Tab-separated table of C-alpha atoms in Angstrom:
chain	number	residue	atom	x	y	z
A	1	UNK	CA	-210.319	210.231	-107.080
A	2	UNK	CA	-209.254	206.693	-107.908
A	3	UNK	CA	-208.689	204.181	-105.145
A	4	UNK	CA	-205.426	202.273	-105.271
A	5	UNK	CA	-205.689	198.503	-105.344
A	6	UNK	CA	-203.209	196.657	-103.183
A	7	UNK	CA	-200.214	195.473	-105.154
A	8	UNK	CA	-199.505	191.764	-105.045
A	9	UNK	CA	-196.483	189.752	-106.048
A	10	UNK	CA	-196.276	186.114	-107.071
A	11	UNK	CA	-193.847	183.406	-105.994
A	12	UNK	CA	-193.779	180.337	-108.212
A	13	UNK	CA	-192.224	177.130	-106.903
A	14	UNK	CA	-191.419	174.435	-109.424
A	15	UNK	CA	-189.109	171.585	-108.498
A	16	UNK	CA	-188.856	168.215	-106.874
A	17	UNK	CA	-187.980	166.333	-103.738
A	18	UNK	CA	-185.150	164.433	-105.350
A	19	UNK	CA	-183.692	162.004	-102.831
A	20	UNK	CA	-182.745	161.315	-99.230
A	21	UNK	CA	-180.207	159.355	-97.265
A	22	UNK	CA	-181.482	157.379	-94.301
A	23	UNK	CA	-178.752	154.747	-93.798
A	24	UNK	CA	-180.691	152.700	-91.246
A	25	UNK	CA	-184.014	152.529	-93.122
A	26	UNK	CA	-185.485	151.259	-96.373
A	27	UNK	CA	-188.876	151.426	-98.128
A	28	UNK	CA	-189.619	155.039	-97.223
A	29	UNK	CA	-192.037	157.622	-98.605
A	30	UNK	CA	-192.338	161.345	-98.007
A	31	UNK	CA	-195.060	163.923	-97.543
A	32	UNK	CA	-194.751	167.640	-98.038
A	33	UNK	CA	-196.810	170.618	-96.934
A	34	UNK	CA	-196.275	174.359	-97.299
A	35	UNK	CA	-196.473	176.637	-94.272
A	36	UNK	CA	-196.859	180.379	-94.886
A	37	UNK	CA	-197.996	183.611	-93.260
A	38	UNK	CA	-201.500	185.029	-93.165
A	39	UNK	CA	-200.875	187.471	-96.042
A	40	UNK	CA	-200.022	184.593	-98.373
A	41	UNK	CA	-202.437	182.560	-100.488
A	42	UNK	CA	-201.856	179.732	-102.949
A	43	UNK	CA	-203.247	180.602	-106.382
A	44	UNK	CA	-202.501	177.339	-108.181
A	45	UNK	CA	-200.883	173.987	-107.530
A	46	UNK	CA	-200.965	171.603	-104.589
A	47	UNK	CA	-200.211	172.679	-101.016
A	48	UNK	CA	-199.437	169.128	-99.932
A	49	UNK	CA	-198.576	165.800	-101.448
A	50	UNK	CA	-197.382	162.250	-100.815
A	51	UNK	CA	-194.775	160.315	-102.787
A	52	UNK	CA	-194.411	156.698	-103.757
A	53	UNK	CA	-192.482	154.223	-101.590
A	54	UNK	CA	-188.869	153.855	-102.643
A	55	UNK	CA	-186.098	151.420	-101.782
A	56	UNK	CA	-182.406	152.116	-101.339
A	57	UNK	CA	-180.316	152.354	-104.482
A	58	UNK	CA	-177.557	149.834	-105.146
A	59	UNK	CA	-174.800	152.473	-105.256
A	60	UNK	CA	-172.381	153.260	-102.439
A	61	UNK	CA	-174.526	156.084	-101.025
A	62	UNK	CA	-177.682	153.909	-100.748
A	63	UNK	CA	-179.862	156.899	-101.666
A	64	UNK	CA	-183.636	156.779	-101.591
A	65	UNK	CA	-184.749	158.421	-104.848
A	66	UNK	CA	-188.241	159.886	-105.189
A	67	UNK	CA	-187.993	162.609	-107.880
A	68	UNK	CA	-191.281	163.836	-106.430
A	69	UNK	CA	-192.577	166.901	-108.359
A	70	UNK	CA	-193.708	170.098	-106.650
A	71	UNK	CA	-195.512	172.919	-108.451
A	72	UNK	CA	-197.318	175.738	-106.626
A	73	UNK	CA	-197.802	179.492	-106.997
A	74	UNK	CA	-198.379	181.881	-104.089
A	75	UNK	CA	-199.481	185.489	-104.035
A	76	UNK	CA	-198.926	187.997	-101.260
A	77	UNK	CA	-198.851	191.688	-100.452
A	78	UNK	CA	-196.175	191.286	-97.786
A	79	UNK	CA	-192.995	189.155	-97.601
A	80	UNK	CA	-193.583	188.428	-93.897
A	81	UNK	CA	-194.392	184.738	-93.470
A	82	UNK	CA	-192.410	183.695	-96.563
A	83	UNK	CA	-193.419	180.124	-97.511
A	84	UNK	CA	-191.566	177.127	-96.155
A	85	UNK	CA	-191.800	173.549	-97.293
A	86	UNK	CA	-192.064	170.964	-94.521
A	87	UNK	CA	-191.025	167.423	-95.419
A	88	UNK	CA	-191.868	164.378	-93.318
A	89	UNK	CA	-190.503	160.926	-94.161
A	90	UNK	CA	-192.291	157.726	-93.154
A	91	UNK	CA	-191.402	154.054	-93.190
A	92	UNK	CA	-192.313	150.749	-91.568
A	93	UNK	CA	-191.239	149.821	-88.052
A	94	UNK	CA	-190.484	146.239	-86.918
A	95	UNK	CA	-194.242	145.558	-86.727
A	96	UNK	CA	-194.951	146.888	-90.235
A	97	UNK	CA	-196.630	150.104	-89.014
A	98	UNK	CA	-195.794	153.414	-90.684
A	99	UNK	CA	-193.823	155.687	-88.356
A	100	UNK	CA	-192.113	159.044	-88.824
A	101	UNK	CA	-188.463	158.528	-89.742
A	102	UNK	CA	-187.647	162.223	-90.021
A	103	UNK	CA	-188.974	165.688	-90.652
A	104	UNK	CA	-187.539	169.056	-91.545
A	105	UNK	CA	-188.306	172.408	-93.154
A	106	UNK	CA	-186.659	174.970	-95.409
A	107	UNK	CA	-187.750	178.356	-96.784
A	108	UNK	CA	-188.619	178.635	-100.444
A	109	UNK	CA	-185.616	180.455	-102.022
A	110	UNK	CA	-185.879	184.266	-101.943
A	111	UNK	CA	-184.225	184.810	-105.320
A	112	UNK	CA	-185.310	183.568	-108.744
A	113	UNK	CA	-183.329	180.854	-110.489
A	114	UNK	CA	-182.308	177.255	-109.971
A	115	UNK	CA	-181.684	176.227	-106.385
A	116	UNK	CA	-180.763	173.001	-104.648
A	117	UNK	CA	-181.571	172.716	-100.947
A	118	UNK	CA	-180.504	170.084	-98.454
A	119	UNK	CA	-182.934	169.784	-95.563
A	120	UNK	CA	-181.645	168.488	-92.229
A	121	UNK	CA	-184.049	165.847	-90.965
A	122	UNK	CA	-184.882	165.303	-87.304
A	123	UNK	CA	-186.750	162.663	-85.330
A	124	UNK	CA	-188.198	162.725	-81.820
A	125	UNK	CA	-186.116	160.703	-79.407
A	126	UNK	CA	-187.145	159.221	-76.078
A	127	UNK	CA	-186.031	161.241	-73.087
A	128	UNK	CA	-185.194	158.360	-70.765
A	129	UNK	CA	-183.310	155.096	-71.153
A	130	UNK	CA	-186.337	153.167	-69.902
A	131	UNK	CA	-188.528	154.684	-72.641
A	132	UNK	CA	-185.906	153.788	-75.247
A	133	UNK	CA	-185.819	150.164	-74.067
A	134	UNK	CA	-189.584	149.692	-73.829
A	135	UNK	CA	-190.803	151.685	-76.841
A	136	UNK	CA	-190.843	148.682	-79.213
A	137	UNK	CA	-192.898	146.573	-76.816
A	138	UNK	CA	-195.592	149.016	-75.779
A	139	UNK	CA	-199.023	149.245	-77.361
A	140	UNK	CA	-198.349	152.859	-78.398
A	141	UNK	CA	-195.315	151.846	-80.465
A	142	UNK	CA	-197.343	149.200	-82.314
A	143	UNK	CA	-200.062	151.668	-83.312
A	144	UNK	CA	-199.646	153.239	-86.761
A	145	UNK	CA	-198.144	156.712	-86.625
A	146	UNK	CA	-200.755	159.393	-87.109
A	147	UNK	CA	-199.911	161.706	-89.959
A	148	UNK	CA	-198.905	165.271	-89.264
A	149	UNK	CA	-201.655	167.826	-88.967
A	150	UNK	CA	-201.294	171.534	-89.773
A	151	UNK	CA	-200.354	172.367	-86.178
A	152	UNK	CA	-197.455	169.901	-86.304
A	153	UNK	CA	-196.279	171.298	-89.660
A	154	UNK	CA	-196.342	174.794	-88.124
A	155	UNK	CA	-194.307	173.520	-85.181
A	156	UNK	CA	-191.650	172.052	-87.489
A	157	UNK	CA	-191.517	175.155	-89.710
A	158	UNK	CA	-191.369	177.703	-86.911
A	159	UNK	CA	-189.395	175.686	-84.380
A	160	UNK	CA	-191.392	177.181	-81.510
A	161	UNK	CA	-191.776	175.010	-78.405
A	162	UNK	CA	-189.594	172.382	-80.093
A	163	UNK	CA	-187.574	171.798	-76.919
A	164	UNK	CA	-190.736	171.309	-74.902
A	165	UNK	CA	-192.555	169.000	-77.306
A	166	UNK	CA	-189.501	167.065	-78.542
A	167	UNK	CA	-186.881	167.228	-75.765
A	168	UNK	CA	-184.182	165.337	-77.655
A	169	UNK	CA	-183.858	165.658	-81.426
A	170	UNK	CA	-181.338	163.749	-83.446
A	171	UNK	CA	-180.042	164.906	-86.803
A	172	UNK	CA	-180.213	162.297	-89.557
């Protein structure tokens, strides 16, 4: 009697983070990371990456263009935990330190073909007026922003405890 091997399927992601619009900011770069369920495993490609710094374009939209390539293949035996890409955008504050300017997530498309996704970006916002007024003058604001770790990427992708950890989010 032959034993049946588990059947796997592959999901190939090939594309790019093309551009963004952050009207208030310039000289930004982005990082990406994939978040996926426990039945998923990358078989080739990069799970995370960082782009170059880009400046606003001279056109009316003032787009920030990265054309940042992404190429990864996943395998799984179960569609639960379908991969998501989490994007975080960084730029300098008034002191020249890198700080998070926005972050967001979107599922990898479920169907084959060409797809274009727009990812809403969010930023943590101070909960009180006093914090908003003093944030640029405190020692914490002058410290460089720590990069996201896997737990933070999971938080952004799943949205769990978002209201507790980031009480006020603003859409960019």
